[in-house]
Amino acid sequence: MTKGEKAKSLFLEGYNCAQAVFGAFADDLSLDFEFAMKLSSGFGGGMGRLREVCGAVSGMFMVLDMKHGYTSPTDVESKKKLYSHIQNLAKSFEKENGSIICKELLGLSEKKSDPTPQNRTQEYYKKRPCAELVEIAANIVDDYLKNM
């Protein structure tokens, strides 16, 4: 199973976009799955349903952080290198999907402020590109890490 297939499967189980992408890499990152789900849980819906940066994109960034993040606030070179990689991932996702912004990917004209998640029904899945977006995001970050 590819990382993309794993992420899509997790999304279809009910995890949010960030959880699906980050969770697909939990074993590779030596993270307890439950911990990974808690850590990424607030990034769904474009960050708590604010419809900003797509949760799948946030999940990609979290995977990269775990592999190549920095820990010292004075390590400017590591920070610069990480931010360059983050920008490259964002460009790859945007090139393939047209945006990294949740509301744009969903075709919404304005932000949602209601924090209540929608029920995951068959109709929900038909209207939302999210399952495909998490698959794409997980494959992008997986390929990117393999080619670093």
PDB file of C-alpha atoms in Angstrom:
ATOM      1  CA  MET A   1       0.000   0.000   0.000  1.00  0.00           C
ATOM      2  CA  THR A   2       1.403   3.406  -0.947  1.00  0.00           C
ATOM      3  CA  LYS A   3       1.447   6.271   1.546  1.00  0.00           C
ATOM      4  CA  GLY A   4      -1.246   7.915  -0.556  1.00  0.00           C
ATOM      5  CA  GLU A   5      -3.462   4.847  -0.383  1.00  0.00           C
ATOM      6  CA  LYS A   6      -2.902   4.633   3.375  1.00  0.00           C
ATOM      7  CA  ALA A   7      -3.798   8.330   3.803  1.00  0.00           C
ATOM      8  CA  LYS A   8      -6.944   7.932   1.706  1.00  0.00           C
ATOM      9  CA  SER A   9      -7.954   4.888   3.728  1.00  0.00           C
ATOM     10  CA  LEU A  10      -7.493   6.808   6.984  1.00  0.00           C
ATOM     11  CA  PHE A  11      -9.560   9.696   5.657  1.00  0.00           C
ATOM     12  CA  LEU A  12     -12.338   7.325   4.639  1.00  0.00           C
ATOM     13  CA  GLU A  13     -12.261   5.883   8.178  1.00  0.00           C
ATOM     14  CA  GLY A  14     -13.189   9.361   9.435  1.00  0.00           C
ATOM     15  CA  TYR A  15      -9.866  11.013  10.242  1.00  0.00           C
ATOM     16  CA  ASN A  16      -9.440  14.589   9.058  1.00  0.00           C
ATOM     17  CA  CYS A  17      -7.130  15.522   6.178  1.00  0.00           C
ATOM     18  CA  ALA A  18      -4.114  16.387   8.337  1.00  0.00           C
ATOM     19  CA  GLN A  19      -4.531  13.260  10.446  1.00  0.00           C
ATOM     20  CA  ALA A  20      -4.834  11.096   7.348  1.00  0.00           C
ATOM     21  CA  VAL A  21      -1.589  12.339   5.809  1.00  0.00           C
ATOM     22  CA  PHE A  22       0.390  12.487   9.057  1.00  0.00           C
ATOM     23  CA  GLY A  23      -1.014   9.153  10.217  1.00  0.00           C
ATOM     24  CA  ALA A  24       0.104   7.433   7.031  1.00  0.00           C
ATOM     25  CA  PHE A  25       3.681   8.137   8.146  1.00  0.00           C
ATOM     26  CA  ALA A  26       3.317   7.511  11.904  1.00  0.00           C
ATOM     27  CA  ASP A  27       5.164   4.178  11.825  1.00  0.00           C
ATOM     28  CA  ASP A  28       7.971   5.589   9.665  1.00  0.00           C
ATOM     29  CA  LEU A  29       8.334   8.480  12.100  1.00  0.00           C
ATOM     30  CA  SER A  30       8.393   6.116  15.114  1.00  0.00           C
ATOM     31  CA  LEU A  31       5.284   7.810  16.478  1.00  0.00           C
ATOM     32  CA  ASP A  32       2.519   6.206  18.445  1.00  0.00           C
ATOM     33  CA  PHE A  33      -0.526   6.383  16.154  1.00  0.00           C
ATOM     34  CA  GLU A  34      -2.800   7.844  18.847  1.00  0.00           C
ATOM     35  CA  PHE A  35      -0.214  10.545  19.605  1.00  0.00           C
ATOM     36  CA  ALA A  36       0.084  11.366  15.895  1.00  0.00           C
ATOM     37  CA  MET A  37      -3.703  11.678  15.638  1.00  0.00           C
ATOM     38  CA  LYS A  38      -3.872  14.038  18.629  1.00  0.00           C
ATOM     39  CA  LEU A  39      -0.983  16.154  17.378  1.00  0.00           C
ATOM     40  CA  SER A  40      -2.560  16.642  13.942  1.00  0.00           C
ATOM     41  CA  SER A  41      -6.212  16.814  15.018  1.00  0.00           C
ATOM     42  CA  GLY A  42      -6.587  20.605  15.028  1.00  0.00           C
ATOM     43  CA  PHE A  43      -5.393  21.050  11.452  1.00  0.00           C
ATOM     44  CA  GLY A  44      -8.463  19.536   9.779  1.00  0.00           C
ATOM     45  CA  GLY A  45     -10.880  21.705   7.827  1.00  0.00           C
ATOM     46  CA  GLY A  46      -8.152  24.150   6.920  1.00  0.00           C
ATOM     47  CA  MET A  47      -7.145  24.550  10.576  1.00  0.00           C
ATOM     48  CA  GLY A  48     -10.153  24.004  12.806  1.00  0.00           C
ATOM     49  CA  ARG A  49     -12.636  24.519   9.949  1.00  0.00           C
ATOM     50  CA  LEU A  50     -11.304  28.020   9.274  1.00  0.00           C
ATOM     51  CA  ARG A  51     -10.852  26.877   5.651  1.00  0.00           C
ATOM     52  CA  GLU A  52      -7.321  28.256   5.465  1.00  0.00           C
ATOM     53  CA  VAL A  53      -4.320  26.028   4.608  1.00  0.00           C
ATOM     54  CA  CYS A  54      -5.589  22.589   3.600  1.00  0.00           C
ATOM     55  CA  GLY A  55      -5.163  19.963   6.295  1.00  0.00           C
ATOM     56  CA  ALA A  56      -3.514  17.608   3.797  1.00  0.00           C
ATOM     57  CA  VAL A  57      -0.873  20.273   3.181  1.00  0.00           C
ATOM     58  CA  SER A  58      -0.397  20.805   6.916  1.00  0.00           C
ATOM     59  CA  GLY A  59       0.017  17.043   7.255  1.00  0.00           C
ATOM     60  CA  MET A  60       2.755  17.086   4.597  1.00  0.00           C
ATOM     61  CA  PHE A  61       4.552  19.828   6.501  1.00  0.00           C
ATOM     62  CA  MET A  62       4.312  17.891   9.762  1.00  0.00           C
ATOM     63  CA  VAL A  63       5.849  14.813   8.137  1.00  0.00           C
ATOM     64  CA  LEU A  64       8.714  16.901   6.791  1.00  0.00           C
ATOM     65  CA  ASP A  65       9.152  18.581  10.201  1.00  0.00           C
ATOM     66  CA  MET A  66       9.536  15.205  11.864  1.00  0.00           C
ATOM     67  CA  LYS A  67      12.137  14.104   9.326  1.00  0.00           C
ATOM     68  CA  HIS A  68      14.082  17.337   8.824  1.00  0.00           C
ATOM     69  CA  GLY A  69      12.902  19.885  11.385  1.00  0.00           C
ATOM     70  CA  TYR A  70      15.241  21.950  13.515  1.00  0.00           C
ATOM     71  CA  THR A  71      15.326  22.355  17.280  1.00  0.00           C
ATOM     72  CA  SER A  72      17.599  25.317  17.943  1.00  0.00           C
ATOM     73  CA  PRO A  73      16.124  28.793  17.442  1.00  0.00           C
ATOM     74  CA  THR A  74      19.602  30.041  16.508  1.00  0.00           C
ATOM     75  CA  ASP A  75      20.145  27.459  13.750  1.00  0.00           C
ATOM     76  CA  VAL A  76      19.301  29.846  10.918  1.00  0.00           C
ATOM     77  CA  GLU A  77      20.711  27.590   8.216  1.00  0.00           C
ATOM     78  CA  SER A  78      18.550  24.615   9.229  1.00  0.00           C
ATOM     79  CA  LYS A  79      15.493  26.865   9.436  1.00  0.00           C
ATOM     80  CA  LYS A  80      16.200  28.254   5.958  1.00  0.00           C
ATOM     81  CA  LYS A  81      16.680  24.753   4.542  1.00  0.00           C
ATOM     82  CA  LEU A  82      13.438  23.486   6.121  1.00  0.00           C
ATOM     83  CA  TYR A  83      11.435  26.484   4.918  1.00  0.00           C
ATOM     84  CA  SER A  84      12.774  25.959   1.407  1.00  0.00           C
ATOM     85  CA  HIS A  85      11.577  22.343   1.495  1.00  0.00           C
ATOM     86  CA  ILE A  86       8.183  23.441   2.874  1.00  0.00           C
ATOM     87  CA  GLN A  87       7.809  25.932   0.026  1.00  0.00           C
ATOM     88  CA  ASN A  88       8.729  23.245  -2.503  1.00  0.00           C
ATOM     89  CA  LEU A  89       6.088  20.891  -1.116  1.00  0.00           C
ATOM     90  CA  ALA A  90       3.482  23.654  -1.204  1.00  0.00           C
ATOM     91  CA  LYS A  91       4.380  24.452  -4.821  1.00  0.00           C
ATOM     92  CA  SER A  92       4.075  20.803  -5.816  1.00  0.00           C
ATOM     93  CA  PHE A  93       0.649  20.490  -4.199  1.00  0.00           C
ATOM     94  CA  GLU A  94      -0.547  23.790  -5.659  1.00  0.00           C
ATOM     95  CA  LYS A  95       0.705  22.882  -9.125  1.00  0.00           C
ATOM     96  CA  GLU A  96      -1.301  19.661  -9.050  1.00  0.00           C
ATOM     97  CA  ASN A  97      -4.436  21.015  -7.351  1.00  0.00           C
ATOM     98  CA  GLY A  98      -4.558  24.735  -8.087  1.00  0.00           C
ATOM     99  CA  SER A  99      -4.295  25.924  -4.478  1.00  0.00           C
ATOM    100  CA  ILE A 100      -3.192  25.020  -0.966  1.00  0.00           C
ATOM    101  CA  ILE A 101      -6.192  26.818   0.583  1.00  0.00           C
ATOM    102  CA  CYS A 102      -9.051  24.620   1.829  1.00  0.00           C
ATOM    103  CA  LYS A 103     -11.912  26.922   0.830  1.00  0.00           C
ATOM    104  CA  GLU A 104     -10.526  27.270  -2.706  1.00  0.00           C
ATOM    105  CA  LEU A 105     -10.026  23.517  -3.067  1.00  0.00           C
ATOM    106  CA  LEU A 106     -13.629  22.991  -1.933  1.00  0.00           C
ATOM    107  CA  GLY A 107     -14.998  25.759  -4.141  1.00  0.00           C
ATOM    108  CA  LEU A 108     -16.335  27.763  -1.190  1.00  0.00           C
ATOM    109  CA  SER A 109     -16.781  31.508  -1.575  1.00  0.00           C
ATOM    110  CA  GLU A 110     -16.176  32.376   2.063  1.00  0.00           C
ATOM    111  CA  LYS A 111     -14.691  30.908   5.200  1.00  0.00           C
ATOM    112  CA  LYS A 112     -16.687  28.677   7.475  1.00  0.00           C
ATOM    113  CA  SER A 113     -16.686  29.729  11.093  1.00  0.00           C
ATOM    114  CA  ASP A 114     -18.970  26.988  12.402  1.00  0.00           C
ATOM    115  CA  PRO A 115     -16.719  24.530  14.232  1.00  0.00           C
ATOM    116  CA  THR A 116     -19.173  21.642  13.831  1.00  0.00           C
ATOM    117  CA  PRO A 117     -17.773  18.999  11.465  1.00  0.00           C
ATOM    118  CA  GLN A 118     -20.093  17.575   8.828  1.00  0.00           C
ATOM    119  CA  ASN A 119     -21.304  14.000   9.028  1.00  0.00           C
ATOM    120  CA  ARG A 120     -19.316  11.662   6.811  1.00  0.00           C
ATOM    121  CA  THR A 121     -21.996  10.281   4.533  1.00  0.00           C
ATOM    122  CA  GLN A 122     -21.836   8.954   0.971  1.00  0.00           C
ATOM    123  CA  GLU A 123     -23.128  12.347  -0.188  1.00  0.00           C
ATOM    124  CA  TYR A 124     -20.327  14.080   1.725  1.00  0.00           C
ATOM    125  CA  TYR A 125     -17.705  11.955  -0.017  1.00  0.00           C
ATOM    126  CA  LYS A 126     -19.268  12.603  -3.435  1.00  0.00           C
ATOM    127  CA  LYS A 127     -19.083  16.398  -2.961  1.00  0.00           C
ATOM    128  CA  ARG A 128     -15.617  16.603  -1.418  1.00  0.00           C
ATOM    129  CA  PRO A 129     -12.263  16.087  -3.163  1.00  0.00           C
ATOM    130  CA  CYS A 130     -10.596  15.519   0.211  1.00  0.00           C
ATOM    131  CA  ALA A 131      -9.979  11.766  -0.117  1.00  0.00           C
ATOM    132  CA  GLU A 132      -8.112  12.366  -3.360  1.00  0.00           C
ATOM    133  CA  LEU A 133      -6.277  15.391  -1.936  1.00  0.00           C
ATOM    134  CA  VAL A 134      -4.914  13.445   1.034  1.00  0.00           C
ATOM    135  CA  GLU A 135      -3.782  10.694  -1.328  1.00  0.00           C
ATOM    136  CA  ILE A 136      -2.014  13.234  -3.539  1.00  0.00           C
ATOM    137  CA  ALA A 137      -0.444  15.014  -0.545  1.00  0.00           C
ATOM    138  CA  ALA A 138       0.895  11.814   1.019  1.00  0.00           C
ATOM    139  CA  ASN A 139       2.364  10.697  -2.304  1.00  0.00           C
ATOM    140  CA  ILE A 140       3.962  14.114  -2.865  1.00  0.00           C
ATOM    141  CA  VAL A 141       5.704  14.160   0.505  1.00  0.00           C
ATOM    142  CA  ASP A 142       6.684  10.491   0.206  1.00  0.00           C
ATOM    143  CA  ASP A 143       8.274  11.071  -3.214  1.00  0.00           C
ATOM    144  CA  TYR A 144       9.902  14.274  -1.990  1.00  0.00           C
ATOM    145  CA  LEU A 145      11.505  12.542   0.991  1.00  0.00           C
ATOM    146  CA  LYS A 146      12.779   9.717  -1.210  1.00  0.00           C
ATOM    147  CA  ASN A 147      14.443  12.244  -3.533  1.00  0.00           C
ATOM    148  CA  MET A 148      16.031  14.469  -0.871  1.00  0.00           C
TER     149      MET A 148
END
